[in-house]
JSON list of C-alpha atoms in Angstrom, two decimals:
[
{"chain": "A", "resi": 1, "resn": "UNK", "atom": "CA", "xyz": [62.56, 86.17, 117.22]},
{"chain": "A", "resi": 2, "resn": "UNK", "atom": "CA", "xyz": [62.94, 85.58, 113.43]},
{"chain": "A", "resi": 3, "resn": "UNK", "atom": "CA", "xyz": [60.00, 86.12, 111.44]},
{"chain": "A", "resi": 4, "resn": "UNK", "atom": "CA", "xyz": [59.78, 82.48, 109.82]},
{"chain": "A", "resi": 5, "resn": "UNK", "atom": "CA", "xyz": [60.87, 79.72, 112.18]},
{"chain": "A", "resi": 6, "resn": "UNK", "atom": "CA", "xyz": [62.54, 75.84, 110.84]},
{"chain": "A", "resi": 7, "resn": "UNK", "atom": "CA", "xyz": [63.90, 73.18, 112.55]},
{"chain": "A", "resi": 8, "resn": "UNK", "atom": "CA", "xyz": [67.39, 73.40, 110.50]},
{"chain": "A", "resi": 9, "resn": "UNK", "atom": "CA", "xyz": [67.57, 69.61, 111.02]},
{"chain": "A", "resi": 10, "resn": "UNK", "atom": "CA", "xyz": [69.27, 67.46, 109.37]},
{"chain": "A", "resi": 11, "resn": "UNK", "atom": "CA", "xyz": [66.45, 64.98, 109.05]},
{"chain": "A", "resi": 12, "resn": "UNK", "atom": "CA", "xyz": [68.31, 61.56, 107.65]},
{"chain": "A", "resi": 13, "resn": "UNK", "atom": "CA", "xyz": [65.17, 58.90, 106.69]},
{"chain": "A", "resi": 14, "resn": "UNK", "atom": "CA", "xyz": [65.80, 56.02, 105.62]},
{"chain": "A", "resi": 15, "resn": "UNK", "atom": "CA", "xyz": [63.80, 55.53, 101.99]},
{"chain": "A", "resi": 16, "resn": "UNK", "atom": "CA", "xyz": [59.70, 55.34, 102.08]},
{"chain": "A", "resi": 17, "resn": "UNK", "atom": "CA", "xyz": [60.09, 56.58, 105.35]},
{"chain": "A", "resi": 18, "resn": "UNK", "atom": "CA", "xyz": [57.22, 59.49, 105.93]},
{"chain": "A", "resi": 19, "resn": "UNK", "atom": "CA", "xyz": [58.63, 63.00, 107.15]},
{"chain": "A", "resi": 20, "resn": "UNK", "atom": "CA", "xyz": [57.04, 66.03, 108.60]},
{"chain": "A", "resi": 21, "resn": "UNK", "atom": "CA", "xyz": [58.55, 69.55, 108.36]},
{"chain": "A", "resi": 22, "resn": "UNK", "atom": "CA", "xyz": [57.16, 72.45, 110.27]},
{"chain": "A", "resi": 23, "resn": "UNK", "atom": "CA", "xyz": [57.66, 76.23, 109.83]},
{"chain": "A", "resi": 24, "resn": "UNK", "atom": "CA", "xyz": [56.18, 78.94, 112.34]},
{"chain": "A", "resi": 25, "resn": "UNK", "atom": "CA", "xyz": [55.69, 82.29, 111.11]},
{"chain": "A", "resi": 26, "resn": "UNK", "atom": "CA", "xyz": [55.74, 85.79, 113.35]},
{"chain": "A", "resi": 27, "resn": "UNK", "atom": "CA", "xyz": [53.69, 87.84, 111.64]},
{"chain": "A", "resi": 28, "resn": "UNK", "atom": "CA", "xyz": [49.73, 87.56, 111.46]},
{"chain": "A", "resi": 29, "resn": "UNK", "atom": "CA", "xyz": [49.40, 89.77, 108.60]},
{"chain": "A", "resi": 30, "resn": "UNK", "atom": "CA", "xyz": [51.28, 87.51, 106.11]},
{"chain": "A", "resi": 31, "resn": "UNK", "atom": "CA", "xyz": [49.19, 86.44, 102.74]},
{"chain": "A", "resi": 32, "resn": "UNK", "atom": "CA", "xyz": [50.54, 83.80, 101.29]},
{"chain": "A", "resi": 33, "resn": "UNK", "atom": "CA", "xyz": [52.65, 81.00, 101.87]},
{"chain": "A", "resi": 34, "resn": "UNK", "atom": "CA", "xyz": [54.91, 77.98, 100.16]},
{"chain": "A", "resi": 35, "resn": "UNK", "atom": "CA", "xyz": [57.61, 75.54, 99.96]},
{"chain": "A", "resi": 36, "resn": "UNK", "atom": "CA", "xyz": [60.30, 75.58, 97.96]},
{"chain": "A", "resi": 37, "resn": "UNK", "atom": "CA", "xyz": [63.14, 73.00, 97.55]},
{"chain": "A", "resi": 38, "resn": "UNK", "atom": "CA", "xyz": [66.81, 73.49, 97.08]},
{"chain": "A", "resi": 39, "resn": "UNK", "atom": "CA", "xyz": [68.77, 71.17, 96.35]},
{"chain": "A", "resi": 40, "resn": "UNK", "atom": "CA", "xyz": [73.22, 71.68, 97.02]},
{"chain": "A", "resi": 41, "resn": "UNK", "atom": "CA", "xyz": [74.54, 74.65, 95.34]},
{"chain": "A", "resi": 42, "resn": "UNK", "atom": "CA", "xyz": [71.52, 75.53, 93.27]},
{"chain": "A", "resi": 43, "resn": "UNK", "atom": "CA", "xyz": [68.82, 77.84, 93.01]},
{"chain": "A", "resi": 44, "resn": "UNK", "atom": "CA", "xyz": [65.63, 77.66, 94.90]},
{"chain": "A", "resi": 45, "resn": "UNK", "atom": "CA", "xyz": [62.29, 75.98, 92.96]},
{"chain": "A", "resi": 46, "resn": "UNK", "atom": "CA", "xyz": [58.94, 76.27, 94.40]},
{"chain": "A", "resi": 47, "resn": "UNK", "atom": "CA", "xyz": [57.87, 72.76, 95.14]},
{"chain": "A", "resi": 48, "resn": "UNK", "atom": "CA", "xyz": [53.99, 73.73, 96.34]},
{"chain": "A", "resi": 49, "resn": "UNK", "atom": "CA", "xyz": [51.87, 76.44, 97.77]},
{"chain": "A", "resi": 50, "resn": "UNK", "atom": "CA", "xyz": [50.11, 76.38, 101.18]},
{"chain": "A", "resi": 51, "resn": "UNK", "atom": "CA", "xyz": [46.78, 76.60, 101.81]},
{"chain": "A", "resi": 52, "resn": "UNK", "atom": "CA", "xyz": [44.16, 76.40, 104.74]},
{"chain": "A", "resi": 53, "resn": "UNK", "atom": "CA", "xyz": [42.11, 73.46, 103.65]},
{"chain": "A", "resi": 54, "resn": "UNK", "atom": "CA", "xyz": [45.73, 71.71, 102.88]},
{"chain": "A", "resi": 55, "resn": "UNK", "atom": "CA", "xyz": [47.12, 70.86, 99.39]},
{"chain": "A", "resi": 56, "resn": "UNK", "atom": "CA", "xyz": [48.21, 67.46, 97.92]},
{"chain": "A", "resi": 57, "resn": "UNK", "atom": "CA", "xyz": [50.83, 66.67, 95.36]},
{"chain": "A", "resi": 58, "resn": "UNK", "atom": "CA", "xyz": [51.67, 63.01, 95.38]},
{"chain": "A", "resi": 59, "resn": "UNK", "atom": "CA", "xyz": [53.76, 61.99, 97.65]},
{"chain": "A", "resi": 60, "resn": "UNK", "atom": "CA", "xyz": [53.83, 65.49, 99.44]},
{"chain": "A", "resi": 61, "resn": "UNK", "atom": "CA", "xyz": [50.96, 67.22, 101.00]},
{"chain": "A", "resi": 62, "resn": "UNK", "atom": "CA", "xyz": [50.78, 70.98, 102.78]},
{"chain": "A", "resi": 63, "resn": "UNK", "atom": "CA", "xyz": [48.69, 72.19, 105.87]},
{"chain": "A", "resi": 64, "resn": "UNK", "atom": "CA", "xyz": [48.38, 76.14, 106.83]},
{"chain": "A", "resi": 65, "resn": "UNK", "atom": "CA", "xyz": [47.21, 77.02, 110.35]},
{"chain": "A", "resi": 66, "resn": "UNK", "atom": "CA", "xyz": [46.59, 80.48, 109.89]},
{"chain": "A", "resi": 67, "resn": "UNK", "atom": "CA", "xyz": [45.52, 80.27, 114.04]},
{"chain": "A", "resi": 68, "resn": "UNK", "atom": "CA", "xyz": [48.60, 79.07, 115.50]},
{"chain": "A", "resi": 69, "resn": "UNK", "atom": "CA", "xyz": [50.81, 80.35, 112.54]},
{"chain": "A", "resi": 70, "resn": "UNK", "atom": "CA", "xyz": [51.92, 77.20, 111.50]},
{"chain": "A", "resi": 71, "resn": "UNK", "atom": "CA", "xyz": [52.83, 75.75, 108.41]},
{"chain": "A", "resi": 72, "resn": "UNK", "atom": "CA", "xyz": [53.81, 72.25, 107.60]},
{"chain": "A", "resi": 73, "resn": "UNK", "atom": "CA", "xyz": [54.80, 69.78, 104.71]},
{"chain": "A", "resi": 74, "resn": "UNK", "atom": "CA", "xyz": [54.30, 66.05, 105.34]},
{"chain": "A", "resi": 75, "resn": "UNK", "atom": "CA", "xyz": [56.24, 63.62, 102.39]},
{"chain": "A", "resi": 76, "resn": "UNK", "atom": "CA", "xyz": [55.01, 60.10, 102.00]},
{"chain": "A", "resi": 77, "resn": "UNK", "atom": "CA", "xyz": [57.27, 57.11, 100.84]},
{"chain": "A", "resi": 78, "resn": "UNK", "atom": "CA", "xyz": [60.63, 58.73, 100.74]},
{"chain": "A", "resi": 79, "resn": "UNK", "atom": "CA", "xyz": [62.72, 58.56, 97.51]},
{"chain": "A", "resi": 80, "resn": "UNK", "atom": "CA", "xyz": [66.07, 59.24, 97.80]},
{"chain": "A", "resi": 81, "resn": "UNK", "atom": "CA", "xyz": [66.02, 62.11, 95.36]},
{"chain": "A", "resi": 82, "resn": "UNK", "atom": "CA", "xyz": [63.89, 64.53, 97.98]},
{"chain": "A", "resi": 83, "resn": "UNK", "atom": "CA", "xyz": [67.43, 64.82, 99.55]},
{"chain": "A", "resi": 84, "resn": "UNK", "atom": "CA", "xyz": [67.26, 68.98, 99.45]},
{"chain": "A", "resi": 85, "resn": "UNK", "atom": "CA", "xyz": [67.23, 71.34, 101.92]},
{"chain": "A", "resi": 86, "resn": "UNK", "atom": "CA", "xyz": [62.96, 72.25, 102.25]},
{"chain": "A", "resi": 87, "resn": "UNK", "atom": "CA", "xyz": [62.40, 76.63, 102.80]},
{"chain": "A", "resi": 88, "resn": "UNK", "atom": "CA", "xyz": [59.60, 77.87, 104.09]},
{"chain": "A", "resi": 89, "resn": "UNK", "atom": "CA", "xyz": [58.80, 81.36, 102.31]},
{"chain": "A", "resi": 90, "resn": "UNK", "atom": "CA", "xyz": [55.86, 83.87, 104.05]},
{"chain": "A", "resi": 91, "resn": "UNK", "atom": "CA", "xyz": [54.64, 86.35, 101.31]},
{"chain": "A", "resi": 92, "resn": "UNK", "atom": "CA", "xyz": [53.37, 89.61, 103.02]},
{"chain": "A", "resi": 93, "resn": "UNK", "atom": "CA", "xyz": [52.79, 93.11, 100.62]},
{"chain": "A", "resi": 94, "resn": "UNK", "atom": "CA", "xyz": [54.69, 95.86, 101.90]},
{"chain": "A", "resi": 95, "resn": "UNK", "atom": "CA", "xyz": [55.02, 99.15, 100.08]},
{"chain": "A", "resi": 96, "resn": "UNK", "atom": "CA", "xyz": [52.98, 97.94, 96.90]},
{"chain": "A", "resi": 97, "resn": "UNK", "atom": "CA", "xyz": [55.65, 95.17, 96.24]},
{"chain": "A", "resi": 98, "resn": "UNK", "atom": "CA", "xyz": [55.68, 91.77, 97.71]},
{"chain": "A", "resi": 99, "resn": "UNK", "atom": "CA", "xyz": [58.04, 90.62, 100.70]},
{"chain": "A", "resi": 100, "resn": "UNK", "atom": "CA", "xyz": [59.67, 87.46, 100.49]},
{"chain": "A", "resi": 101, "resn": "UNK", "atom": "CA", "xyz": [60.51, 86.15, 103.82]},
{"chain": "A", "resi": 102, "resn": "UNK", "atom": "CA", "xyz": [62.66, 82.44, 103.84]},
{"chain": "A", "resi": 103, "resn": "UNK", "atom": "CA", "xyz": [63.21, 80.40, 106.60]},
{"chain": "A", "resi": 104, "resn": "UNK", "atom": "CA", "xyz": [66.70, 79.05, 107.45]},
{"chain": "A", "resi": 105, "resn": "UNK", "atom": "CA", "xyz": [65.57, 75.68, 105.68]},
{"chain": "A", "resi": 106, "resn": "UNK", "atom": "CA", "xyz": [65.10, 72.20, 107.26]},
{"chain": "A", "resi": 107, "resn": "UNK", "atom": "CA", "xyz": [67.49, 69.84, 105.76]},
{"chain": "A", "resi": 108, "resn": "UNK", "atom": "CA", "xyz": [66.90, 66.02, 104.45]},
{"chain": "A", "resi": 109, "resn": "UNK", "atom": "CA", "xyz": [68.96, 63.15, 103.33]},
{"chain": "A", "resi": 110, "resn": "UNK", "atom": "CA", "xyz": [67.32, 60.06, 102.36]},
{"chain": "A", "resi": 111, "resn": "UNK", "atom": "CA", "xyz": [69.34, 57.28, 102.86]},
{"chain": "A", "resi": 112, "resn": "UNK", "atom": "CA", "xyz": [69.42, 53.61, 101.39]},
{"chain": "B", "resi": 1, "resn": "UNK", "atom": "CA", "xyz": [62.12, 79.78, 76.80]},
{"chain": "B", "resi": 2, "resn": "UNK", "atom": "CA", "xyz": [65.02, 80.93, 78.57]},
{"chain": "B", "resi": 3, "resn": "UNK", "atom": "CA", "xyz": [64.70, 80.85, 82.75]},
{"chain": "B", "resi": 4, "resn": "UNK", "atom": "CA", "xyz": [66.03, 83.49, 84.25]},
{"chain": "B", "resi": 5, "resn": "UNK", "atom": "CA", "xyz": [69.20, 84.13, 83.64]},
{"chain": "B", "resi": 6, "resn": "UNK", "atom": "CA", "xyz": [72.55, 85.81, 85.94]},
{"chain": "B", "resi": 7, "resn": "UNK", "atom": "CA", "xyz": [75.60, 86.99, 85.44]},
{"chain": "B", "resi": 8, "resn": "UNK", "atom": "CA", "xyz": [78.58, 86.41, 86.36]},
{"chain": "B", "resi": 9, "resn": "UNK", "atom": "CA", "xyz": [78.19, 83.01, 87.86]},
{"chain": "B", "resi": 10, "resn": "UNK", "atom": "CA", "xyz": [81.16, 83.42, 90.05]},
{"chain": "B", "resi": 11, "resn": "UNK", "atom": "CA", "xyz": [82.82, 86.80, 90.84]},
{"chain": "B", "resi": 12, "resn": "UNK", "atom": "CA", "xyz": [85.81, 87.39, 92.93]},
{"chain": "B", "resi": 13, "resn": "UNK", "atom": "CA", "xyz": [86.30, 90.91, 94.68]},
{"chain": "B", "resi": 14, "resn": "UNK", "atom": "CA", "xyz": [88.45, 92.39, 97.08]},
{"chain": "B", "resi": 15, "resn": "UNK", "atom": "CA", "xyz": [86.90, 94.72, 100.05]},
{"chain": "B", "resi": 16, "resn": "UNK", "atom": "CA", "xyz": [86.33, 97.99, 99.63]},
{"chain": "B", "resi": 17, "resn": "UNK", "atom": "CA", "xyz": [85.35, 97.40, 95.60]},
{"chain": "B", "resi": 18, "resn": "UNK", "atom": "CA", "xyz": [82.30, 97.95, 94.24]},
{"chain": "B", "resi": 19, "resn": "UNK", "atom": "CA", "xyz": [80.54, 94.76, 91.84]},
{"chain": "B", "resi": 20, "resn": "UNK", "atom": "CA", "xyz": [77.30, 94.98, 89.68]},
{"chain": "B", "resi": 21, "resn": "UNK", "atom": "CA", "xyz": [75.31, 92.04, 89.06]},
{"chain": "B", "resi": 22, "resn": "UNK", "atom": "CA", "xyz": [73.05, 91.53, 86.37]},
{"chain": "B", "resi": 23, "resn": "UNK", "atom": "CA", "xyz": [69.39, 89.70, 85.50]},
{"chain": "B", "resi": 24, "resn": "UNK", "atom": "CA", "xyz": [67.45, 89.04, 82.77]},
{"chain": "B", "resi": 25, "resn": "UNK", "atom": "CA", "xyz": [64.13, 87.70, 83.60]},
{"chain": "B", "resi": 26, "resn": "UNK", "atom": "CA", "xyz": [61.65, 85.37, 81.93]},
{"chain": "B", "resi": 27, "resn": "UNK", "atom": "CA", "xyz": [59.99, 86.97, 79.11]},
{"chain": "B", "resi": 28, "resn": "UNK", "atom": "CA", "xyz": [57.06, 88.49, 79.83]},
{"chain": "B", "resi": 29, "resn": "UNK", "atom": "CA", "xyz": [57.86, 88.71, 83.42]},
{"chain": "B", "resi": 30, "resn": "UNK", "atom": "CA", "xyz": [57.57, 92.10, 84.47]},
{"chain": "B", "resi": 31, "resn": "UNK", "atom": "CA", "xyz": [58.44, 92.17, 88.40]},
{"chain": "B", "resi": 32, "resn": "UNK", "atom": "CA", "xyz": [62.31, 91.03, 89.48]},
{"chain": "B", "resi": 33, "resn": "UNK", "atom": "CA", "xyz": [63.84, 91.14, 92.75]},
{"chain": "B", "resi": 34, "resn": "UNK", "atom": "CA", "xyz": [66.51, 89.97, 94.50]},
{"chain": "B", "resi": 35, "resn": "UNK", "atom": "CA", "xyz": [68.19, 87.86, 97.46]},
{"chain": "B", "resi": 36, "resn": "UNK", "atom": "CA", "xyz": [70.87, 87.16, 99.30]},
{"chain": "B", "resi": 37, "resn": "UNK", "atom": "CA", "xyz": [71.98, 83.64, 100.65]},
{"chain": "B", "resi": 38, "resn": "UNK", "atom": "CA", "xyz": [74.93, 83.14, 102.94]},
{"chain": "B", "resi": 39, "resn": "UNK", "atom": "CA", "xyz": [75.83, 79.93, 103.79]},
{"chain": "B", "resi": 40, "resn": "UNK", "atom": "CA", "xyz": [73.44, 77.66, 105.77]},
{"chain": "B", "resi": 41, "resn": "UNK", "atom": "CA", "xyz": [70.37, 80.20, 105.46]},
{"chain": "B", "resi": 42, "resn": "UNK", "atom": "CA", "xyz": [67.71, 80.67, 103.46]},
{"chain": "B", "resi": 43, "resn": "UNK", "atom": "CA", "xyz": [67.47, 83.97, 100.75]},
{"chain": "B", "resi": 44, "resn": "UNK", "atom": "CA", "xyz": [67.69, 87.13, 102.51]},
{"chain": "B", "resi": 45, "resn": "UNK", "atom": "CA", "xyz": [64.91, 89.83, 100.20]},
{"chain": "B", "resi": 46, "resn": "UNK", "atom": "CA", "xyz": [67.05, 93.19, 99.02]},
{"chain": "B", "resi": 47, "resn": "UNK", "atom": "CA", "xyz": [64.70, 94.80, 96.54]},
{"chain": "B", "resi": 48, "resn": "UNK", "atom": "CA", "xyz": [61.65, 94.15, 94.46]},
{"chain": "B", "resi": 49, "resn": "UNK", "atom": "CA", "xyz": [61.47, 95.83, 91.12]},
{"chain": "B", "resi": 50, "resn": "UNK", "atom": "CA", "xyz": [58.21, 96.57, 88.86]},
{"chain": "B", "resi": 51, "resn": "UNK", "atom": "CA", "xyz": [57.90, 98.41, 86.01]},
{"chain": "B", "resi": 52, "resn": "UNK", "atom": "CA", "xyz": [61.76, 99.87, 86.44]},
{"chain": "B", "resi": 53, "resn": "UNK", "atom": "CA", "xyz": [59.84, 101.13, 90.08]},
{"chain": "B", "resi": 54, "resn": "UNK", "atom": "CA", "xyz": [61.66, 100.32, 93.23]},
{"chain": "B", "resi": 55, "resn": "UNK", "atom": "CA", "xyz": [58.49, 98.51, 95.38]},
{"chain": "B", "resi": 56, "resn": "UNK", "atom": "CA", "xyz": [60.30, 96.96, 98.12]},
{"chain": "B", "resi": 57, "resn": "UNK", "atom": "CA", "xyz": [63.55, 97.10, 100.20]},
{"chain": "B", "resi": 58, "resn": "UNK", "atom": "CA", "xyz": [64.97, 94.73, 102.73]},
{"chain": "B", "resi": 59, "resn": "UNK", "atom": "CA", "xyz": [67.01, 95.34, 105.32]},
{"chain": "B", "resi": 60, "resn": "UNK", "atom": "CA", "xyz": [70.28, 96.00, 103.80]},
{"chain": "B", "resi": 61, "resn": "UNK", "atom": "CA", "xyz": [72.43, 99.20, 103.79]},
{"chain": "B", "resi": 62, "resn": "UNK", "atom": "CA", "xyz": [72.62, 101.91, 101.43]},
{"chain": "B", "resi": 63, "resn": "UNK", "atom": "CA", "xyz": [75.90, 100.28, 99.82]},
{"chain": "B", "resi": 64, "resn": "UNK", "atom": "CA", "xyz": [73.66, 98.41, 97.94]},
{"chain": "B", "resi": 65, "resn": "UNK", "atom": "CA", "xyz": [71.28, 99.61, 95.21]},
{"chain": "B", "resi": 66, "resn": "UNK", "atom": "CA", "xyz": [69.66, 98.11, 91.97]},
{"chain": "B", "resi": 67, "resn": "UNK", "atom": "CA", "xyz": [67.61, 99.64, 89.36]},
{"chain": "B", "resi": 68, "resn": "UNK", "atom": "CA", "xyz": [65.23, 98.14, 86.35]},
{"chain": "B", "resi": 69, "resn": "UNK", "atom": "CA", "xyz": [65.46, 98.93, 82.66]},
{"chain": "B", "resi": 70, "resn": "UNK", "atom": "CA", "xyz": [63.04, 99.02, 79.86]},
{"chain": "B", "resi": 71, "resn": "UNK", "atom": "CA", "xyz": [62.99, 95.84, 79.04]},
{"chain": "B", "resi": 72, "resn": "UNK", "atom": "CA", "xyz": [62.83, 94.36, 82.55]},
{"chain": "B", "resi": 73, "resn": "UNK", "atom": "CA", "xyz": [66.51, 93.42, 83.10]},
{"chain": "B", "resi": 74, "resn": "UNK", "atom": "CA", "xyz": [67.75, 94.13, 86.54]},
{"chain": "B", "resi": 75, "resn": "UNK", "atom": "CA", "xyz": [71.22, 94.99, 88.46]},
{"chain": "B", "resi": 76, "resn": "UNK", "atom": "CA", "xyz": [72.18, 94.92, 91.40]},
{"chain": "B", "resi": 77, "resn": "UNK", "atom": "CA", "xyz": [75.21, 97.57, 92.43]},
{"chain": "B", "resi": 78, "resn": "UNK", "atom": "CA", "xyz": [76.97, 96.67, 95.46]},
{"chain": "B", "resi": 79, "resn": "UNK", "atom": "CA", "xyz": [79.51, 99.40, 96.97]},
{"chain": "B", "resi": 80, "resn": "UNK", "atom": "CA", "xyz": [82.31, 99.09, 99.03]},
{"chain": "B", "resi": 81, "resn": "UNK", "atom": "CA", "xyz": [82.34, 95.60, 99.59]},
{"chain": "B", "resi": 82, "resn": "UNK", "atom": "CA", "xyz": [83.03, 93.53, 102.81]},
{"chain": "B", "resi": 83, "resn": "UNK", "atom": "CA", "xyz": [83.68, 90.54, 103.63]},
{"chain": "B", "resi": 84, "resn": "UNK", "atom": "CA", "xyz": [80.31, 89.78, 105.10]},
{"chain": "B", "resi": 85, "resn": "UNK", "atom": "CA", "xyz": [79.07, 90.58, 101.71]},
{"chain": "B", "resi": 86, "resn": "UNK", "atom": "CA", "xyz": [80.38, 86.96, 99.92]},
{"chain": "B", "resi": 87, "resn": "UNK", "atom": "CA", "xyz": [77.43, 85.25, 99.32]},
{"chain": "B", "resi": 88, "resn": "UNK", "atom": "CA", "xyz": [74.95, 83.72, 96.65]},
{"chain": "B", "resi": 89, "resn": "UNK", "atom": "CA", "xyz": [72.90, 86.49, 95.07]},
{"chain": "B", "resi": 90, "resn": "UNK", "atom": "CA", "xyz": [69.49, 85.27, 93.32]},
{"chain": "B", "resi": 91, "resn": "UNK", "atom": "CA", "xyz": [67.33, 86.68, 90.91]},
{"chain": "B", "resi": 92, "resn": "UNK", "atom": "CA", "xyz": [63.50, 86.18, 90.47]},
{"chain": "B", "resi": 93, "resn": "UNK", "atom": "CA", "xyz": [60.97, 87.07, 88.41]},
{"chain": "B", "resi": 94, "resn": "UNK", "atom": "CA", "xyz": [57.43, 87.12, 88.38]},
{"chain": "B", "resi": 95, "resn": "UNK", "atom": "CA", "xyz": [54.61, 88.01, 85.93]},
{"chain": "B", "resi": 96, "resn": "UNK", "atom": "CA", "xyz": [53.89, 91.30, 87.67]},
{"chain": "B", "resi": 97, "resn": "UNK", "atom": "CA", "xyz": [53.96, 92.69, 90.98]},
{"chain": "B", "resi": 98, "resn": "UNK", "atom": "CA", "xyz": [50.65, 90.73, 92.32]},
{"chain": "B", "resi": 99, "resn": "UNK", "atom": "CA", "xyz": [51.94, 87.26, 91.11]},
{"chain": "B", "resi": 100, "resn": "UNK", "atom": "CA", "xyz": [53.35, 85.01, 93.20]},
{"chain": "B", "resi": 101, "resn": "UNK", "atom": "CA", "xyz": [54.29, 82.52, 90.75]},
{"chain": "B", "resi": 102, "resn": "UNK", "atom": "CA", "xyz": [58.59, 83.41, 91.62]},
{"chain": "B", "resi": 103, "resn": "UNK", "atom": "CA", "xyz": [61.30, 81.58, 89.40]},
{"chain": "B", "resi": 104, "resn": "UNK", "atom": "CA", "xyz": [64.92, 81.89, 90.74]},
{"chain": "B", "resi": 105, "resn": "UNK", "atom": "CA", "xyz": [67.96, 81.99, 88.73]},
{"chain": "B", "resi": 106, "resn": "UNK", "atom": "CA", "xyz": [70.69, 79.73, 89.52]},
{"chain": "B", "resi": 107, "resn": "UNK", "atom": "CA", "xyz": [72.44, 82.79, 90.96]},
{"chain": "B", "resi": 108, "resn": "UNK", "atom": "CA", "xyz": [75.88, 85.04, 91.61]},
{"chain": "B", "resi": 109, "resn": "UNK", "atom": "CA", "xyz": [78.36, 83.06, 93.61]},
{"chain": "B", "resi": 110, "resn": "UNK", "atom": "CA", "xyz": [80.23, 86.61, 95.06]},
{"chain": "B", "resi": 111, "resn": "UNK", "atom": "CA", "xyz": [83.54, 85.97, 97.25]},
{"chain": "B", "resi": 112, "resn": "UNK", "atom": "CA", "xyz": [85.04, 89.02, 99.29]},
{"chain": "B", "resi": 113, "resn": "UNK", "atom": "CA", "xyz": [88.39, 88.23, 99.81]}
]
């Protein structure tokens, strides 16, 4: 089983159309945990982090379920520029450094 | 202020060579580490650097190795190369080891041909 778990997708929406993304993670003694967006060919860009009590920026809000290791990113009203592919990234420390773990990445096209 | 910044942005090798890539971080950031992305997955973790220490290792082979200098830079030494090695290799840096505030370069686009 991999340690973090995404639907690889693609997810095509048509625009201000609302869209859920989940992520499972394996391991209970992860610390920390975000999304980051990537759009084609580029680098990755941390959109938001993850919390317990759940996080809101604009359109786009984050829920942790540290019980069911589940994480999940809910966007609101669609625009056709959130067309990226979304990661899921588990932060555990491990040897006095930090682990970065990705998921595969759930991809989303937003169509007219 | 610069990003962080990675060279070369393409590279071309043939197996069995070796390839070094290089990082600069933001300045100020102390911690860099790096990834690898093969098509259609997410970033793969091969090292974490702090303070020129080595303070975590993924699970990649002992063909590839990095080290940190002085003044934070990074590289990333690659031997023997294979074919399964042709992939995007990212850079990030963070403020220090603790931080989890990661920027990404825009990455090494490596071919093994």
């Amino acid at each position: 089983r991999k340690e973090v778990e995404q639907d690889p997708g693609p997810f095509n929406v048509p625009e201000g159309a609302t869209v859920a993304f989940n992520c499972t993670y394996s391991n209970s003694a992860s610390q920390s945990f975000f999304w980051y967006r990537q759009d084609c060919r580029k680098e990755p860009k941390l959109l938001m982090s993850v919390y317990s009590s759940g996080n809101e920026d604009g359109r786009f809000t984050a829920q942790l379920n540290r019980a069911s290791q589940y994480i999940s990113l809910l966007i609101r009203d669609s625009k056709l520029s959130d067309s990226a592919t979304y990661l899921c990234v588990v932060i555990k420390r491990s040897g006095g450094g930090n682990k970065l773990t990705f998921g595969t990445g759930t991809q989303l096209k937003v169509e007219l | 202020d610069a990003g962080v910044t990675q060279s070369p942005t393409h590279l071309i090798k043939t197996r069995g060579q070796q390839v070094t890539l290089r990082c600069s971080p933001i300045s100020g950031h102390k911690s860099v580490s790096w990834y690898q992305q093969v098509l259609g997955q997410g970033p793969q973790f091969i090292f974490q650097y702090y303070e020129k220490e080595e303070r975590g290792r993924g699970n990649f082979p002992d063909r590839f190795s990095a080290r940190q200098f002085p003044n934070y830079s990074s590289e990333l030494n690659v031997n023997a190369l294979l074919l399964g090695d042709s992939a995007l290799y990212l850079c990030a840096s963070s403020l220090y080891e603790g931080n989890y505030g990661y920027t990404f370069g825009s990455g090494t686009r490596l071919t093994v041909v």
